[in-house]
Amino acid sequence: MQSQTFILHNYRIPRILIAVIVGAGLATAGAILQGVLRNPLASPDVIGVTKGAGLAAVIVIVLFPQSPIIILPLSAFIGAAVMAAILMIFVYKRSTTKYDSFGRNRFRGHMSSWNRVFHGQVPG
């Protein structure tokens, strides 16, 4: 019984608490990302933030193979932050009103293309 209590208190409960805290942090980050970009479908992998992190990590691995291991996650974080900043600048510069967003503009472009195809304005 003593070993079960030890495992529960020293291993299981801290892991459960960390999982809850990390999950809440990820949910908050996702809600903030969707709110800032004003796009309910925005997620880091869809809009390219994870690609920026991966690119920065690959650049560090290729150009600095002997660098300390702590540099890799730091460079990935910086790459993701730079990509997010570029995306936010792009979204706010391209918005025609404060209610326009990247997702709505993409949707309008797709619907315009489909409308042309269905009405025979585009051959094919």
Coordinates of C-alpha atoms in Angstrom, one line a residue:
M1 CA 0.0 0.0 0.0
Q2 CA 2.9 2.3 0.8
S3 CA 4.4 2.0 -2.7
Q4 CA 1.0 2.6 -4.4
T5 CA 0.6 5.8 -2.4
F6 CA 4.1 6.9 -3.3
I7 CA 3.5 6.2 -7.0
L8 CA 0.2 8.0 -6.9
H9 CA 1.5 11.1 -5.1
N10 CA 4.9 11.4 -6.7
Y11 CA 4.2 10.3 -10.3
R12 CA 0.5 10.2 -11.3
I13 CA -0.9 13.3 -9.8
P14 CA 1.9 15.7 -10.9
R15 CA 1.6 14.3 -14.5
I16 CA -2.2 14.8 -14.5
L17 CA -1.8 18.4 -13.2
I18 CA 0.8 19.1 -15.8
A19 CA -1.4 17.7 -18.6
V20 CA -4.3 19.8 -17.5
I21 CA -2.1 23.0 -17.3
V22 CA -0.6 22.3 -20.8
G23 CA -4.0 21.5 -22.3
A24 CA -5.4 24.8 -20.9
G25 CA -2.4 26.7 -22.3
L26 CA -2.8 25.2 -25.7
A27 CA -6.6 25.9 -25.7
T28 CA -5.9 29.5 -24.7
A29 CA -3.2 29.9 -27.4
G30 CA -5.6 28.6 -30.0
A31 CA -8.4 30.9 -29.0
I32 CA -6.0 33.9 -29.0
L33 CA -4.7 32.9 -32.5
Q34 CA -8.2 32.6 -33.8
G35 CA -9.3 35.9 -32.2
V36 CA -6.3 37.9 -33.4
L37 CA -6.5 36.6 -37.0
R38 CA -10.3 36.8 -36.9
N39 CA -10.5 33.4 -38.5
P40 CA -12.3 30.5 -36.7
L41 CA -10.5 27.9 -38.7
A42 CA -7.0 29.2 -38.0
S43 CA -4.6 26.8 -36.4
P44 CA -0.8 26.9 -36.4
D45 CA -0.4 24.0 -38.9
V46 CA -2.9 25.5 -41.4
I47 CA -1.6 29.0 -41.4
G48 CA 2.1 28.1 -41.6
V49 CA 3.5 28.8 -38.1
T50 CA 4.7 25.2 -37.6
K51 CA 6.4 25.3 -41.0
G52 CA 8.3 28.4 -39.9
A53 CA 9.4 26.6 -36.7
G54 CA 10.5 23.6 -38.7
L55 CA 12.4 25.7 -41.2
A56 CA 14.3 27.5 -38.4
A57 CA 15.1 24.2 -36.8
V58 CA 16.4 22.7 -40.0
I59 CA 18.5 25.8 -40.7
V60 CA 20.1 25.5 -37.3
I61 CA 20.7 21.7 -37.8
V62 CA 22.3 22.2 -41.2
L63 CA 24.3 25.4 -40.6
F64 CA 25.3 24.8 -37.0
P65 CA 25.6 21.0 -36.4
Q66 CA 27.8 21.4 -33.3
S67 CA 25.6 23.9 -31.5
P68 CA 24.2 23.1 -28.0
I69 CA 21.0 21.2 -27.9
I70 CA 19.1 24.1 -26.2
I71 CA 19.6 26.1 -29.4
L72 CA 17.2 23.9 -31.5
P73 CA 14.0 24.6 -29.5
L74 CA 14.9 28.2 -29.2
S75 CA 15.4 28.6 -32.9
A76 CA 12.1 26.8 -33.6
F77 CA 10.3 29.1 -31.3
I78 CA 11.9 32.2 -32.9
G79 CA 11.0 30.8 -36.4
A80 CA 7.4 30.3 -35.3
A81 CA 7.2 33.8 -33.9
V82 CA 8.7 35.4 -37.0
M83 CA 6.3 33.5 -39.2
A84 CA 3.3 34.5 -37.0
A85 CA 4.4 38.1 -37.2
I86 CA 4.8 38.0 -41.0
L87 CA 1.3 36.4 -41.2
M88 CA -0.3 39.0 -38.9
I89 CA 1.3 41.9 -40.9
F90 CA 0.1 40.3 -44.1
V91 CA -3.5 39.9 -42.8
Y92 CA -3.8 43.4 -41.4
K93 CA -2.3 45.0 -44.5
R94 CA -4.6 43.1 -46.9
S95 CA -7.8 43.7 -44.9
T96 CA -10.1 46.2 -46.5
T97 CA -12.1 46.8 -43.4
K98 CA -11.6 45.9 -39.8
Y99 CA -14.1 43.0 -40.2
D100 CA -12.3 41.4 -43.2
S101 CA -10.0 38.6 -42.5
F102 CA -7.7 36.2 -44.3
G103 CA -10.2 33.4 -44.2
R104 CA -13.1 35.4 -45.6
N105 CA -10.9 36.7 -48.5
R106 CA -9.8 33.2 -49.3
F107 CA -13.4 32.0 -49.3
R108 CA -14.5 34.8 -51.6
G109 CA -11.7 33.9 -54.0
H110 CA -12.7 30.3 -54.1
M111 CA -16.4 31.1 -54.6
S112 CA -15.6 33.5 -57.4
S113 CA -13.6 30.8 -59.2
W114 CA -16.3 28.2 -58.8
N115 CA -18.9 30.7 -60.0
R116 CA -16.9 31.3 -63.2
V117 CA -16.5 27.6 -63.8
F118 CA -20.2 26.9 -63.3
H119 CA -21.3 29.7 -65.6
G120 CA -18.9 28.7 -68.4
Q121 CA -16.6 31.7 -68.2
V122 CA -13.5 29.5 -67.7
P123 CA -12.9 26.8 -70.3
G124 CA -12.4 23.3 -69.0

